[in-house]
PDB file of C-alpha atoms in Angstrom:
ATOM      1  CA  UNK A   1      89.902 100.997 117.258  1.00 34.00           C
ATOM      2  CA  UNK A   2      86.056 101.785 117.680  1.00 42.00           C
ATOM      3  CA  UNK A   3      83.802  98.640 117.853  1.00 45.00           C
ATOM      4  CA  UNK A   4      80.074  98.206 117.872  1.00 50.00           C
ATOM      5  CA  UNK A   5      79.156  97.109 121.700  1.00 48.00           C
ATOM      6  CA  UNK A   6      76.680  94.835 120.467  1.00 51.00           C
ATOM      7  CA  UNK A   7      79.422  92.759 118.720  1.00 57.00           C
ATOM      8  CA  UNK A   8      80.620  91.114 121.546  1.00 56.00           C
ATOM      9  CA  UNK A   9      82.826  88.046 121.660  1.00 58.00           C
ATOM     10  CA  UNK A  10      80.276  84.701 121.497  1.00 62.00           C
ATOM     11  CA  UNK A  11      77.564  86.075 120.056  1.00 64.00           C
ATOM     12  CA  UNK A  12      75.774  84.947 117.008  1.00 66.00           C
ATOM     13  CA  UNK A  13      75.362  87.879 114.168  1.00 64.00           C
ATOM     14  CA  UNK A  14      73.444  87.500 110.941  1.00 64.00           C
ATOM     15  CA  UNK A  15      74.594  89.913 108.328  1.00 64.00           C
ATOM     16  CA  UNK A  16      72.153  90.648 105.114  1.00 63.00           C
ATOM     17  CA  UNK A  17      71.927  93.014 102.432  1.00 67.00           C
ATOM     18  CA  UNK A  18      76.172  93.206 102.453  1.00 68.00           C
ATOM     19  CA  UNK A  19      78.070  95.102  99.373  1.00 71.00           C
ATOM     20  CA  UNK A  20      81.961  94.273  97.987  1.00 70.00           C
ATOM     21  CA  UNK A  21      83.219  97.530  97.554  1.00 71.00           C
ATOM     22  CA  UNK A  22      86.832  98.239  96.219  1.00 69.00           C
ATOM     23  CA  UNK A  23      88.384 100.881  98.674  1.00 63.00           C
ATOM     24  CA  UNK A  24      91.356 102.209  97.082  1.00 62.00           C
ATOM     25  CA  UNK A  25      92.272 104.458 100.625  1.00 53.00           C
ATOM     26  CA  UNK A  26      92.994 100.473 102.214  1.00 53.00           C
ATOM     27  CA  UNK A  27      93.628  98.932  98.496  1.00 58.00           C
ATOM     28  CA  UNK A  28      91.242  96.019  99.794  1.00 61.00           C
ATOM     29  CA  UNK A  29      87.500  94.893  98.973  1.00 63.00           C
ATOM     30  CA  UNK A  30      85.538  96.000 101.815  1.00 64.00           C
ATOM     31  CA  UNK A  31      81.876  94.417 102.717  1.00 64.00           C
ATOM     32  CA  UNK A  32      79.207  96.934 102.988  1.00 64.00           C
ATOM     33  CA  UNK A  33      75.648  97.005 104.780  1.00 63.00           C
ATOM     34  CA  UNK A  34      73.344  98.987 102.782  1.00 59.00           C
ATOM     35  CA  UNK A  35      71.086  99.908 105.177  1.00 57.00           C
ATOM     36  CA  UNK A  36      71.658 101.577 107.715  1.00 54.00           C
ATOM     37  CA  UNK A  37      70.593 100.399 111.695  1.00 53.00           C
ATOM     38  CA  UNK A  38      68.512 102.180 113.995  1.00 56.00           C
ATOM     39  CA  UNK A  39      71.156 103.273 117.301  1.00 55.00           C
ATOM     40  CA  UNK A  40      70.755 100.612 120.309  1.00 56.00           C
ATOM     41  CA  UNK A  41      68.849 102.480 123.539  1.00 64.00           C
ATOM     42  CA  UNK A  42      71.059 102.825 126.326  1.00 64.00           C
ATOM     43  CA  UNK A  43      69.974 100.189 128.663  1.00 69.00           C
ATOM     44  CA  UNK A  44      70.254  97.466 125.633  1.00 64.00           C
ATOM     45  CA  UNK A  45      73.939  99.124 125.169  1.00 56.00           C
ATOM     46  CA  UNK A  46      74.480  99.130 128.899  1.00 61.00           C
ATOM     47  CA  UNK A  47      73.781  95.283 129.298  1.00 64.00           C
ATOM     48  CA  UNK A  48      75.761  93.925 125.892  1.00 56.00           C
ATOM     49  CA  UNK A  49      78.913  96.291 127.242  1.00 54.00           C
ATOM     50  CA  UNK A  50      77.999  94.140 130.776  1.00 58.00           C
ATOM     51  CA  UNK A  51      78.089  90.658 128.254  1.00 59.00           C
ATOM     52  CA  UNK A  52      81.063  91.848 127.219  1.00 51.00           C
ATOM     53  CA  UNK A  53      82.926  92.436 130.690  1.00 52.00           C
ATOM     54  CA  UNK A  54      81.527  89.374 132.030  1.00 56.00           C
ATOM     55  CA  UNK A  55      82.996  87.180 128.972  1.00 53.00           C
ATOM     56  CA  UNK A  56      86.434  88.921 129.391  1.00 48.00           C
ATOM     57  CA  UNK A  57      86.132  88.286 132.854  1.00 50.00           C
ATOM     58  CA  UNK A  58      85.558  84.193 132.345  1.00 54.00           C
ATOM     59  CA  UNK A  59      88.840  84.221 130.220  1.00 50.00           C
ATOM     60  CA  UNK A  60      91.302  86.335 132.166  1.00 48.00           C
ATOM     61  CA  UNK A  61      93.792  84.764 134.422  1.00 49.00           C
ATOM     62  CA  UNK A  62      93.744  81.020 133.411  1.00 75.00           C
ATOM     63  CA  UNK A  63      96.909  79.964 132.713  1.00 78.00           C
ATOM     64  CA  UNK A  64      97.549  76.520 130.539  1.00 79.00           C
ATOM     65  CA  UNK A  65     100.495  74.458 130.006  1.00 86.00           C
ATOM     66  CA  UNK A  66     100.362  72.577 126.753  1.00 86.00           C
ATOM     67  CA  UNK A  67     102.029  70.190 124.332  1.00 90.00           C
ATOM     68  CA  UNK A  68     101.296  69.093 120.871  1.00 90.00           C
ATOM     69  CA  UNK A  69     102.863  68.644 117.212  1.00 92.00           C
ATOM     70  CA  UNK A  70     102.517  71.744 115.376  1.00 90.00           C
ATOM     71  CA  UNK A  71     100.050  71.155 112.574  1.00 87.00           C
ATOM     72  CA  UNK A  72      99.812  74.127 110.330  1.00 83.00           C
ATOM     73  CA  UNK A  73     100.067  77.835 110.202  1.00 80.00           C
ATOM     74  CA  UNK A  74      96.700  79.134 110.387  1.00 74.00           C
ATOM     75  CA  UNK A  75      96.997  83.143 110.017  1.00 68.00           C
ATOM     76  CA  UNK A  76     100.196  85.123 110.392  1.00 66.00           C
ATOM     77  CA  UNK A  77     100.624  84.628 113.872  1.00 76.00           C
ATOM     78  CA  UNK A  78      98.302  81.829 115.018  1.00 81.00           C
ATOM     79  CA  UNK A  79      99.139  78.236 114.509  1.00 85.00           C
ATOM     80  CA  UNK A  80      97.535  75.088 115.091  1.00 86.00           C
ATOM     81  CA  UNK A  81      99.142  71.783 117.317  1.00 89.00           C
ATOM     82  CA  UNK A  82      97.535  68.725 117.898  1.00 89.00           C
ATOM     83  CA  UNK A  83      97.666  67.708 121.354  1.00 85.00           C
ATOM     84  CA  UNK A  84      98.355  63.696 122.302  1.00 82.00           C
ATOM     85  CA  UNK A  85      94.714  63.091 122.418  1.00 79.00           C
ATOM     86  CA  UNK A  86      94.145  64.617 119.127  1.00 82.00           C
ATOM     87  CA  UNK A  87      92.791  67.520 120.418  1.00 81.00           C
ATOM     88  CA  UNK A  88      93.261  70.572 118.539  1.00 84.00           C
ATOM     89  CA  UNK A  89      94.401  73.932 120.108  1.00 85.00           C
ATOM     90  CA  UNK A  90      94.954  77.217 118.019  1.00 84.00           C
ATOM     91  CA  UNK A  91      98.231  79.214 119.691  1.00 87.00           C
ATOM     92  CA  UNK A  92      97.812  82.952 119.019  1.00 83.00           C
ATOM     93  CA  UNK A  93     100.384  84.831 119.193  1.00 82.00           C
ATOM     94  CA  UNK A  94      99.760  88.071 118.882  1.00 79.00           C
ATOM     95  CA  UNK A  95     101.464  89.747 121.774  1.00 79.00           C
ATOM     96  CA  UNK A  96     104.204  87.095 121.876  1.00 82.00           C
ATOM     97  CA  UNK A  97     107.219  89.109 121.377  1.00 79.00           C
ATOM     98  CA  UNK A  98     109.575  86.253 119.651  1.00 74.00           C
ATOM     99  CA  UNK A  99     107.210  85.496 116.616  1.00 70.00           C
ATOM    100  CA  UNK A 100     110.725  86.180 114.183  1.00 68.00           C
ATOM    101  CA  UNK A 101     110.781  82.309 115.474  1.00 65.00           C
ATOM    102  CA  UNK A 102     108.018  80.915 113.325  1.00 69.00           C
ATOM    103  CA  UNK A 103     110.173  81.149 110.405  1.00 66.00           C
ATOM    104  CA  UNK A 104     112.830  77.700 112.240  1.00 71.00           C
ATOM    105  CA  UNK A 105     109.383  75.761 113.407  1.00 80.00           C
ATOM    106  CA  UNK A 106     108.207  72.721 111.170  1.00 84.00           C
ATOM    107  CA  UNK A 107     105.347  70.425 110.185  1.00 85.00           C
ATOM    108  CA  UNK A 108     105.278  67.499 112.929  1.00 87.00           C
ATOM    109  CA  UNK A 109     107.931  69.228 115.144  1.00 88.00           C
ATOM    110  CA  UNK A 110     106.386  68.943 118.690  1.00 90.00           C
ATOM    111  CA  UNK A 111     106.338  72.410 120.722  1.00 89.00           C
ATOM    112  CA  UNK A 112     105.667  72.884 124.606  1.00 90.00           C
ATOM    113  CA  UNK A 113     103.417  75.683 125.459  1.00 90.00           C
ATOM    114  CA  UNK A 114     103.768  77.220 129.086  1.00 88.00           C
ATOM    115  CA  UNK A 115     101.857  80.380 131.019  1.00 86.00           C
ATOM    116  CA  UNK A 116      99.580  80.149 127.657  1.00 86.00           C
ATOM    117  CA  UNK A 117      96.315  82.219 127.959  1.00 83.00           C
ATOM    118  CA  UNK A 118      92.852  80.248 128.064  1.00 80.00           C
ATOM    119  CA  UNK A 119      90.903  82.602 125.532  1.00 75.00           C
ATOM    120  CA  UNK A 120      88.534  80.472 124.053  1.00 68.00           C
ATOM    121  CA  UNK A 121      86.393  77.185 124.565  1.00 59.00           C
ATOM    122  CA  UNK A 122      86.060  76.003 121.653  1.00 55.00           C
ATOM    123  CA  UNK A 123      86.401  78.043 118.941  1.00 56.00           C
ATOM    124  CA  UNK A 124      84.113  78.503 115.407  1.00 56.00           C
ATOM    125  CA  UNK A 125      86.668  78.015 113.096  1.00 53.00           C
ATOM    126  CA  UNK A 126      88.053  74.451 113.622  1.00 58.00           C
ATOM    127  CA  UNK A 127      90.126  74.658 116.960  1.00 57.00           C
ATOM    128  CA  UNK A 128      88.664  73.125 120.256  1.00 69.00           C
ATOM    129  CA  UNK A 129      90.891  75.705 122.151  1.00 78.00           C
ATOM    130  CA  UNK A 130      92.388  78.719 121.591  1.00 81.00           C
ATOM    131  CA  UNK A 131      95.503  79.816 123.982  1.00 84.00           C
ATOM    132  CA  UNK A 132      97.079  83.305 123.829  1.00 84.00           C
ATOM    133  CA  UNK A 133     100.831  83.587 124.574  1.00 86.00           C
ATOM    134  CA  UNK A 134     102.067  86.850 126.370  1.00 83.00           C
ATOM    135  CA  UNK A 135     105.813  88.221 127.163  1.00 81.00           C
ATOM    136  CA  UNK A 136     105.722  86.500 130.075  1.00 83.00           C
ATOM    137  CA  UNK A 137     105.158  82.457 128.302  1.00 87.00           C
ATOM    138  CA  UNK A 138     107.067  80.522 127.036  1.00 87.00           C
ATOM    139  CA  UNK A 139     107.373  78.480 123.454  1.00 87.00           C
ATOM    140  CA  UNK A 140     109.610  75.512 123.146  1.00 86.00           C
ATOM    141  CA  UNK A 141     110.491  73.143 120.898  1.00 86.00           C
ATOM    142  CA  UNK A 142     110.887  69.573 122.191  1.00 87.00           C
ATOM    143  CA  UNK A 143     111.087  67.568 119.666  1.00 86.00           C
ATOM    144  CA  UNK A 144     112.457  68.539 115.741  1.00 84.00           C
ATOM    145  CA  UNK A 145     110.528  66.974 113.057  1.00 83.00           C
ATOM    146  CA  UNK A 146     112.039  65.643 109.559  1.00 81.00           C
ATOM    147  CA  UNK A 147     114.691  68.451 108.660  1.00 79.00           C
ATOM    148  CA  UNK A 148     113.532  67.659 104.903  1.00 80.00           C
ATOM    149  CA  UNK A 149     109.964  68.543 105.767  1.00 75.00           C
ATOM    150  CA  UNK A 150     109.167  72.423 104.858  1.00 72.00           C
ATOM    151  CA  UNK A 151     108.750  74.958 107.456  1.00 74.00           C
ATOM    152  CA  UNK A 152     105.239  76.425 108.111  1.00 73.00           C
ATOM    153  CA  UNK A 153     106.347  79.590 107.542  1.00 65.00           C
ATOM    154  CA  UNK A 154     108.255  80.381 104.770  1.00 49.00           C
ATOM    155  CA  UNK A 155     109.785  83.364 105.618  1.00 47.00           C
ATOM    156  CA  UNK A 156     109.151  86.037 108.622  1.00 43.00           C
ATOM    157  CA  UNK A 157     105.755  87.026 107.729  1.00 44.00           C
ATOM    158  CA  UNK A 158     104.417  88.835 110.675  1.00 45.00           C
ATOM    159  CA  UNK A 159     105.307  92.767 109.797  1.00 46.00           C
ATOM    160  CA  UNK A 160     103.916  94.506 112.689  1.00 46.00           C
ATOM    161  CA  UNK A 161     104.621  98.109 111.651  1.00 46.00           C
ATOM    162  CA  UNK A 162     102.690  97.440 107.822  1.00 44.00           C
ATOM    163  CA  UNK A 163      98.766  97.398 107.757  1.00 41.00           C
ATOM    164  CA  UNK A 164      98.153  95.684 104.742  1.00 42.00           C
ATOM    165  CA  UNK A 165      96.858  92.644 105.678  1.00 51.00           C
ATOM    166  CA  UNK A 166      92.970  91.577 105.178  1.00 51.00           C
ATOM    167  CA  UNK A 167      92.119  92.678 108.415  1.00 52.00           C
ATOM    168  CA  UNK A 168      94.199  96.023 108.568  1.00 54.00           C
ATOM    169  CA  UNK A 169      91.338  98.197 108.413  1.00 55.00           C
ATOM    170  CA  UNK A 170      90.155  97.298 111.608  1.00 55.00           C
ATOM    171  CA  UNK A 171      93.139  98.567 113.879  1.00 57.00           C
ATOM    172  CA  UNK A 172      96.488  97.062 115.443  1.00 61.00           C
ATOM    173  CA  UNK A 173      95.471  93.847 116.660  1.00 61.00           C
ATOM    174  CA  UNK A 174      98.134  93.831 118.576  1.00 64.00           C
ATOM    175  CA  UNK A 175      96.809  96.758 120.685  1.00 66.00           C
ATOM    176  CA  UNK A 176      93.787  95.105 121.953  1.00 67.00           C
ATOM    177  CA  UNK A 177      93.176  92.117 124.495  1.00 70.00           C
ATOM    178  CA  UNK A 178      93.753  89.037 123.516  1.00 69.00           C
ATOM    179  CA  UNK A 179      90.029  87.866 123.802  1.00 67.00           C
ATOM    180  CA  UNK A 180      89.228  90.673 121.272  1.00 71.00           C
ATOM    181  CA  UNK A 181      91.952  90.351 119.066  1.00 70.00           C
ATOM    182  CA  UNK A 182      91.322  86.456 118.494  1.00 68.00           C
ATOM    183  CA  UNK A 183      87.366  87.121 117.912  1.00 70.00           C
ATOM    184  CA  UNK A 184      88.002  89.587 115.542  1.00 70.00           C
ATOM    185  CA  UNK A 185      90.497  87.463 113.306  1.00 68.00           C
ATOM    186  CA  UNK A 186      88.179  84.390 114.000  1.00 70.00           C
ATOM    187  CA  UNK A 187      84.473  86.926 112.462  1.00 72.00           C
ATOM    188  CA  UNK A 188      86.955  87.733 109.446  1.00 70.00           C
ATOM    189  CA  UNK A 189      88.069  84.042 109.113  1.00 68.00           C
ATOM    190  CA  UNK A 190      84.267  82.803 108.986  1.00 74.00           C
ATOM    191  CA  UNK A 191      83.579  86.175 106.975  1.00 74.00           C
ATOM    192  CA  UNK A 192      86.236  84.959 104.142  1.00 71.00           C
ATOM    193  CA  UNK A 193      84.752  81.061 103.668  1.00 74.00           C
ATOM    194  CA  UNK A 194      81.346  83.263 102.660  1.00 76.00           C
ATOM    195  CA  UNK A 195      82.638  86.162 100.133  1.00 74.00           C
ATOM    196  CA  UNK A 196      85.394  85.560  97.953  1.00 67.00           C
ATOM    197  CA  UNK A 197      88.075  88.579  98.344  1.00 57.00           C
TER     198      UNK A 197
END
């Protein structure tokens, strides 16, 4: 997946003069930019690649345990649990290999997070923390919630080998970092509450 440098995870990006545009090769509406940017010299390229690094850098190797009462299912593989304390915390899991079990987990049901991934602090779109789970963590379920109550999935919706999700277009998600795979769901989250797809 090729990304613009200067779009690095954290910062602030006002986009103008943007087009919906039907592509029928993704069978998606697309937003455009009608004009077309100058290229950045290389020492301003140099220093937001350096931005970058140094945000990845923050993120990588803090390890959270967590538990909280699942709360809803935010995008295909993220969901949302409220902690004891009310806080909220956005799971992602992306490059969690068991997300087949999404399908059994319920509203209220309380679920113990361990060797979760500290990606973000907070988070635009809601969440005051976003933790990524890897092969190596671990999701349990600790307490069941109301068997009557529906599930928050209804059915296994992540489909790894089909790109025809919203964000498709933009490459396997599941091939990137974690820190870059959350930002880029989280741009497109705060992208759809502004255009109407």
């Amino acid at each position: 997946m090729r990304w613009h440098l200067f779009l690095y995870p954290g910062k602030i990006v006002l986009l103008t003069d943007l087009v919906k545009v039907l592509s029928r090769e993704c069978e998606m509406f697309l937003l455009q930019a009608t004009i077309g940017h100058r290229s950045k010299d290389p020492a301003e390229a140099s220093r937001d690649s350096l931005q970058t690094t140094n945000f990845a850098s923050r993120c990588c190797g803090k390890l959270l345990d967590y538990e909280g009462k699942v709360s809803r299912l935010l995008w295909d593989e993220c969901i949302e649990i409220i902690g004891s304390d009310g806080t909220q915390v956005i799971v992602c899991l992306f490059h969690f290999p068991y997300t087949h079990e999404l399908v059994r987990i319920r509203k209220d049901a309380t679920i113990q997070v361990c060797g979760a991934h500290v990606l973000r602090w907070p988070t635009p779109v809601g969440g005051k923390l976003v933790v990524g789970l890897c092969a190596r963590s671990h999701l349990n379920v600790t307490a069941f919630s109301d068997p009557s109550s529906s599930c928050i999935a209804m059915g296994t919706r992540s489909r790894r080998n089909r790109a025809h999700k919203k964000w498709s277009s933009l490459g396997d998600f599941h091939r990137q970092s974690m820190v870059l795979s959350m930002w880029l769901l989280e741009v497109l989250e705060l992208l759809d509450t502004k255009f109407v797809f």
